Amino acid sequence: MAAEGKTIDALSQFELSPVLGIFGNAVSFSQSNLFMVIAVAIAYFLMKVTADRGELVPGRLQALGEASYGFIAGMVRDQVGDEGKKYFPFVFSIFMFVLLGNLLGMLPYAFTFTSHIMVTLTLAIVVFVVVTGVALAIHGMHFFTYFFPEGAPKWLAPIIIPVEIISYFSRVVSLSVRLFANMVAGHVMLKVFATFVVLLGGLGAVGPFVAAMPLAVNVVLVGFEFLVAFLQAYVFAILTSIYLHDAVHLH
Amino acid sequence: MRRVTLLAALAATLPTIAMAASSSAVPVEGMPQLAFGHPEQGRLLIGQVVWLLLIFAALYFLMAKIALPRVGAVIENRHARIAADLEAAQAAKAEADGAMAAHRAATEAARGEARAAVASAVQAAQADSDAKAAALNARLNAQIAEAEARIEAARASAMGAIRGVATDTAEALVAKLVGRADRAAIDTAVGAALTAQGRA
């Protein structure tokens, strides 16, 4: 599948296919969605175990759940302030969803749903809609002064306002494309070097020795991809928090 | 053991899912993520978004309404417990400090009492010994005075005896030499001689 006809096929790993038989096919439920369900199940399982144990001195799993809780709670408190407490579950859901999507993608044969621009774009639009909704709910019509900073000269308004509006909407693009591009690039690289291992490994007696090089590269890449998986989830969550800060405080 | 079985089952399921991915009848041109025109992929891409919204809503509901409040309660519990323990420790420390101060004060008081007792005992002993010494001195002085008086009397009586002896001796000497002696004249002469010598 990887090296049909001596060509490198790095993109077929992103193809969708229906799962759960005829029912999945009928409702267009792909393996991507299945991994989303697995991610939700893992997130729920982790937090449920954390709460069920509820020991004073946490064990490993409980410590993991509490650490992720504390990590995002601290992030929201630092970025948004105490008013941000009610948005914590939202940021936490976003973080866990993206993080588990990225990490599940590191398993062999697994599907990385965060490598689909439609998924990241939808998540970004959800964030955008929530943030804008929060801003409108708190500030009402006053929210629109966000696009014209106080104290700026009036005659600059025709320039500043379009720029501010464009930058506001470009949040959706930057948020979604950053995650999508990182995940696609990482998985394409992994696939390309994995294909090299197979292609070079077939070159007779020296093959296995030459193939060790792309294999070593892949070992490094896997470590790097774990870093990226955490980093991108962190970036997605902290940008969401920063946007929420803007929504709550308007600058 | 159960965990291992679970992981093994998961590991066995994943390739099955992945194998299903390559079953597209029509080859996909370019990036599958953007293959909206593909008969199969286009449909699945839209379905993916719809399912994503449903699944994410479920995740948000599970987290916001069920899981996170409980985890928050666990963490809050621990914070409360730690704060209470710290408070108890603070109270115990204050109590210990108070007991220490009381102990120190008691020690100080006892030490002062002991010092006073020692001082008064020393004073009493001093007074006692002074009184005893004074009594002894008085007795000794009295004895000395009495002895001196006795010596004086003995001396005076001895002096009186010297005159009688001297007169008798002189009378005997004169009688031997002259044949007779005038007792009155001799007595006068002896008295004069004793007076001249300062022994009368």
XYZ file of C-alpha atoms in Angstrom:
451
model
C 0.000 0.000 0.000
C 2.881 2.322 0.868
C 5.058 1.825 -2.198
C 2.863 0.570 -4.985
C 4.692 0.621 -8.308
C 7.788 2.176 -6.718
C 6.014 5.450 -6.030
C 5.721 6.971 -2.600
C 2.097 7.183 -1.538
C 2.114 9.365 1.575
C -1.415 10.724 1.265
C -3.628 7.637 1.204
C -3.284 7.472 5.004
C -5.610 10.470 5.153
C -8.401 8.856 3.115
C -11.687 8.389 4.882
C -13.669 5.194 4.809
C -16.928 4.301 6.476
C -16.798 2.029 9.508
C -19.438 0.081 11.429
C -20.608 -1.645 8.275
C -23.787 -0.680 6.481
C -24.987 1.596 9.266
C -21.772 3.616 9.268
C -21.900 3.830 5.514
C -25.462 5.070 5.570
C -24.693 7.915 8.025
C -21.203 8.640 6.644
C -19.542 7.617 9.894
C -15.857 7.307 8.974
C -12.885 5.924 10.896
C -12.012 9.550 11.624
C -15.233 9.875 13.646
C -14.557 6.539 15.308
C -11.258 7.880 16.620
C -13.054 11.001 17.821
C -15.340 8.751 19.833
C -12.311 6.872 21.168
C -10.699 10.203 22.133
C -13.852 11.283 23.966
C -14.039 7.898 25.683
C -10.416 8.142 26.826
C -10.870 11.727 28.059
C -14.035 10.783 29.931
C -12.486 7.598 31.316
C -9.434 9.497 32.571
C -11.463 12.185 34.330
C -13.968 9.673 35.677
C -11.215 7.513 37.166
C -9.615 10.637 38.624
C -12.876 11.640 40.290
C -13.819 8.086 41.358
C -10.513 7.433 43.098
C -10.541 10.892 44.631
C -7.742 9.960 46.987
C -5.926 12.497 49.095
C -2.595 11.241 47.762
C -3.250 10.504 44.094
C -2.020 7.436 42.259
C -0.539 7.614 38.770
C -3.752 7.751 36.760
C -5.405 10.150 39.209
C -2.301 12.345 39.164
C -2.465 12.425 35.357
C -6.106 13.493 35.404
C -5.492 16.120 38.079
C -2.395 17.383 36.287
C -4.345 17.919 33.044
C -7.141 19.589 35.033
C -4.673 21.833 36.848
C -2.741 22.592 33.671
C -5.753 23.922 31.773
C -7.343 25.521 34.845
C -4.087 27.399 35.454
C -3.873 28.413 31.811
C -7.424 29.779 31.795
C -6.863 31.583 35.110
C -3.615 33.148 33.893
C -4.969 34.195 30.512
C -8.578 35.121 31.195
C -8.561 35.798 34.922
C -11.118 34.720 37.482
C -14.008 35.557 35.137
C -12.702 32.807 32.862
C -13.692 30.035 35.245
C -16.932 29.258 33.425
C -15.099 28.834 30.114
C -12.691 26.317 31.627
C -14.706 23.215 30.572
C -14.765 24.491 27.008
C -11.005 25.088 26.834
C -10.424 21.776 28.580
C -12.612 19.937 26.044
C -10.799 21.600 23.145
C -7.400 20.751 24.625
C -8.205 17.131 25.407
C -9.881 16.609 22.027
C -6.928 17.980 20.060
C -4.318 16.357 22.299
C -5.914 12.912 22.184
C -6.508 13.275 18.434
C -2.828 14.024 17.940
C -1.644 11.286 20.293
C -4.003 8.610 18.963
C -2.553 9.391 15.556
C 0.847 8.279 16.848
C -0.408 4.705 17.268
C 0.355 2.427 14.326
C -2.659 1.930 12.019
C -4.545 4.676 13.851
C -6.176 7.597 12.107
C -5.220 11.174 12.957
C -8.428 13.170 12.768
C -6.581 16.432 13.477
C -4.847 15.982 10.083
C -8.112 16.893 8.362
C -8.585 20.565 7.578
C -12.352 20.100 7.827
C -11.939 18.956 11.420
C -9.516 21.663 12.499
C -11.508 24.300 10.636
C -14.704 23.181 12.347
C -13.000 23.315 15.728
C -11.614 26.766 14.923
C -15.070 27.957 13.861
C -16.540 26.567 17.091
C -13.920 28.512 19.044
C -14.586 31.621 16.940
C -18.343 31.405 17.411
C -18.044 30.781 21.159
C -15.562 33.633 21.623
C -17.647 36.075 19.586
C -20.800 34.939 21.372
C -19.178 35.488 24.764
C -17.971 38.935 23.706
C -21.432 39.946 22.435
C -23.135 38.551 25.534
C -20.843 40.492 27.877
C -20.412 43.768 25.996
C -23.381 43.916 23.616
C -22.984 46.530 20.878
C -19.966 47.931 22.728
C -18.101 44.856 21.457
C -17.689 46.487 18.021
C -15.359 49.114 19.466
C -12.911 46.216 19.576
C -12.233 46.884 15.905
C -11.221 50.481 16.535
C -8.704 50.861 19.370
C -9.392 53.763 21.691
C -7.185 56.804 21.186
C -6.354 56.067 17.566
C -6.701 59.076 15.242
C -10.153 59.234 13.650
C -8.843 59.707 10.129
C -7.052 56.322 10.371
C -10.391 54.544 10.883
C -10.812 53.516 7.212
C -7.497 51.679 7.440
C -7.593 50.371 11.001
C -11.115 48.960 11.002
C -10.733 46.701 7.925
C -7.344 45.526 9.176
C -8.758 44.728 12.602
C -11.719 42.898 11.103
C -9.492 40.867 8.806
C -7.159 39.981 11.651
C -10.151 38.991 13.775
C -11.434 36.617 11.108
C -7.988 35.319 10.253
C -7.922 33.741 13.703
C -10.046 30.949 12.272
C -7.590 30.371 9.448
C -4.428 30.516 11.551
C -5.911 28.322 14.267
C -7.070 25.624 11.865
C -4.253 25.685 9.324
C -1.520 25.597 11.987
C -2.808 22.371 13.519
C -3.748 20.792 10.198
C -0.396 21.594 8.531
C 1.630 20.372 11.502
C -0.158 17.062 11.686
C -0.153 16.459 7.927
C 3.518 17.380 7.574
C 4.528 15.108 10.444
C 2.566 12.131 9.201
C 3.688 12.593 5.598
C 7.318 12.698 6.757
C 6.857 9.555 8.812
C 5.259 7.802 5.882
C 7.921 8.960 3.399
C 10.813 7.788 5.547
C 9.008 4.560 6.373
C 8.649 3.987 2.613
C 12.378 4.662 2.198
C 13.078 1.946 4.740
C 11.069 -0.529 2.669
C 12.490 0.582 -0.696
C 16.138 0.654 0.443
C 15.723 -2.529 2.435
C 15.058 -4.382 -0.811
C 18.408 -3.401 -2.402
C 20.121 -6.744 -2.013
C 22.915 -7.320 0.514
C 23.626 -3.690 1.466
C 19.929 -2.906 1.685
C 19.385 -3.439 5.418
C 22.410 -1.271 6.262
C 21.320 1.592 4.026
C 17.744 1.250 5.261
C 18.934 1.820 8.826
C 19.420 5.516 8.064
C 15.802 6.431 7.233
C 14.785 4.142 10.086
C 16.932 6.212 12.462
C 15.367 9.365 11.034
C 11.926 7.894 11.711
C 12.850 7.126 15.301
C 13.803 10.761 15.789
C 10.680 11.903 13.937
C 8.403 9.873 16.173
C 9.878 11.584 19.227
C 9.511 14.919 17.493
C 5.916 14.144 16.564
C 5.058 13.471 20.205
C 6.437 16.915 21.001
C 4.385 18.424 18.190
C 1.275 16.575 19.369
C 1.551 18.192 22.815
C 2.701 21.534 21.497
C -0.111 21.950 18.986
C -2.747 20.989 21.536
C -1.186 23.502 23.925
C -1.106 26.205 21.256
C -4.731 25.562 20.321
C -5.798 25.763 23.971
C -3.758 28.841 24.849
C -4.902 30.723 21.732
C -8.476 29.888 22.673
C -7.768 31.270 26.155
C -6.206 34.433 24.737
C -9.195 34.983 22.444
C -11.483 34.469 25.433
C -9.459 37.067 27.319
C -10.011 39.528 24.476
C -13.704 38.663 24.484
C -14.070 39.181 28.238
C -11.883 42.272 28.596
C -11.878 43.817 25.055
C -8.119 44.413 24.707
C -4.161 -8.953 33.095
C -7.480 -7.420 32.110
C -5.684 -4.321 30.953
C -3.346 -6.325 28.746
C -6.289 -8.124 27.147
C -7.963 -4.790 26.500
C -4.838 -3.378 24.844
C -4.435 -6.519 22.747
C -8.033 -6.263 21.570
C -7.486 -2.600 20.680
C -4.274 -3.420 18.812
C -6.120 -6.096 16.848
C -8.967 -3.722 15.958
C -6.842 -0.862 14.670
C -5.411 -2.624 11.564
C -8.923 -3.735 10.619
C -10.022 -0.118 10.617
C -6.938 0.950 8.699
C -7.362 -1.764 6.074
C -10.877 -0.589 5.474
C -9.426 2.825 4.604
C -7.874 1.611 1.352
C -11.058 0.135 -0.046
C -12.008 3.147 -2.164
C -13.167 2.059 -5.577
C -12.317 5.355 -7.305
C -8.688 6.519 -6.779
C -8.394 9.771 -4.833
C -6.592 12.613 -6.633
C -4.437 14.939 -4.526
C -5.039 15.424 -0.845
C -7.865 13.305 0.552
C -8.606 16.127 3.002
C -9.717 18.334 0.080
C -11.281 15.681 -2.175
C -14.752 17.194 -2.045
C -15.478 16.125 -5.618
C -14.778 12.470 -4.953
C -18.028 10.492 -4.753
C -17.058 8.661 -1.576
C -14.639 11.096 0.115
C -16.833 14.159 -0.424
C -19.743 12.553 1.370
C -17.515 11.324 4.194
C -15.845 14.722 4.612
C -19.200 16.375 5.222
C -20.329 13.519 7.442
C -17.085 13.854 9.380
C -17.911 17.474 10.236
C -21.451 16.673 11.337
C -20.258 13.804 13.504
C -17.437 15.973 14.837
C -19.955 18.562 16.043
C -22.066 15.881 17.713
C -19.072 14.138 19.304
C -17.521 17.386 20.473
C -20.836 18.468 21.968
C -20.938 15.133 23.793
C -17.389 15.675 25.042
C -18.230 19.165 26.250
C -21.350 17.894 28.003
C -19.467 15.015 29.661
C -16.668 17.300 30.798
C -18.685 20.345 31.873
C -21.621 18.585 33.541
C -20.180 15.339 34.873
C -16.413 14.854 34.980
C -14.816 18.223 35.667
C -16.986 19.301 38.624
C -16.183 16.017 40.343
C -12.448 16.319 39.668
C -12.617 19.925 40.828
C -14.300 18.753 44.030
C -11.514 16.218 44.615
C -8.861 18.909 44.202
C -10.862 21.386 46.306
C -11.178 18.731 48.999
C -7.447 18.271 49.102
C -6.838 22.024 49.288
C -9.346 22.325 52.128
C -7.742 19.400 53.933
C -4.260 20.856 53.555
C -5.458 24.272 54.718
C -7.184 22.715 57.736
C -4.084 20.698 58.578
C -1.930 23.794 58.316
C -4.326 25.670 60.564
C -4.277 22.852 63.111
C -0.497 22.812 62.996
C -0.465 26.591 63.505
C -2.763 26.255 66.530
C -0.650 23.453 67.955
C 2.455 25.580 67.496
C 0.824 28.525 69.267
C -0.200 26.212 72.097
C 3.315 24.804 72.351
C 4.722 28.337 72.360
C 2.358 29.272 75.206
C 3.320 26.192 77.184
C 6.979 26.973 76.587
C 6.528 30.555 77.839
C 4.628 29.336 80.916
C 7.338 26.803 81.588
C 10.020 29.468 81.256
C 8.144 31.797 83.648
C 7.694 28.982 86.180
C 11.381 28.140 85.960
C 12.272 31.799 86.483
C 9.958 32.065 89.526
C 11.347 28.870 91.060
C 14.878 30.060 90.517
C 14.109 33.398 92.267
C 12.465 31.588 95.170
C 15.451 29.318 95.575
C 17.804 32.265 95.473
C 15.809 34.059 98.205
C 15.721 30.913 100.356
C 19.473 30.455 100.037
C 20.077 34.130 100.895
C 17.846 34.005 104.002
C 19.458 30.748 105.158
C 22.905 32.277 104.784
C 21.766 35.338 106.708
C 20.279 33.256 109.534
C 23.449 31.183 109.812
C 25.524 34.367 109.860
C 23.430 35.885 112.638
C 23.554 32.655 114.636
C 27.302 32.337 114.347
C 27.714 36.047 115.217
C 25.639 35.619 118.376
C 27.596 32.526 119.387
C 30.889 34.281 118.802
C 29.738 37.277 120.860
C 28.702 35.034 123.776
C 32.002 33.173 123.653
C 33.944 36.432 123.571
C 32.032 37.743 126.561
C 32.716 34.588 128.511
C 36.392 34.635 127.641
C 36.666 38.310 128.529
C 35.049 37.628 131.871
C 37.456 34.773 132.546
C 40.384 36.930 131.516
C 39.250 39.739 133.814
C 38.762 37.295 136.689
C 42.179 35.754 136.150
C 43.778 39.182 136.030
C 42.061 40.114 139.300
C 43.304 36.890 140.839
C 46.821 37.556 139.620
C 46.636 41.079 141.034
C 45.475 39.776 144.416
C 48.166 37.097 144.458
C 50.764 39.702 143.595
C 49.527 42.085 146.296
C 49.575 39.317 148.946
C 53.019 38.239 147.762
C 54.239 41.813 148.092
C 52.859 42.004 151.678
C 54.643 38.761 152.571
C 57.993 40.124 151.218
C 57.955 42.950 153.851
C 57.320 40.568 156.774
C 60.023 38.158 155.564
C 62.484 41.020 154.985
C 61.797 42.477 158.472
C 62.209 39.062 160.130
C 65.481 38.394 158.229
C 66.834 41.873 159.005
C 65.901 41.513 162.726
C 67.604 38.109 162.894
C 70.740 39.481 161.161
C 70.846 42.559 163.437
C 70.317 40.421 166.536
C 73.183 38.112 165.533
C 75.511 41.058 164.835
C 74.588 43.450 167.610
C 73.049 41.225 170.174
C 69.829 43.050 170.303
C 67.321 44.425 167.817
C 64.754 47.140 167.774
C 61.901 45.594 165.890
C 60.071 48.929 165.227
C 63.175 50.666 163.800
C 63.997 47.712 161.552
C 60.453 47.583 160.264
C 60.609 51.289 159.366
C 63.999 50.843 157.646
C 62.742 47.876 155.606
C 59.650 49.888 154.614
C 61.886 52.762 153.467
C 64.170 50.422 151.497
C 61.189 48.738 149.791
C 59.702 52.102 148.928
C 63.058 53.179 147.466
C 63.015 50.142 145.266
C 59.418 50.783 144.261
C 58.012 47.606 145.822
C 56.070 48.832 148.790
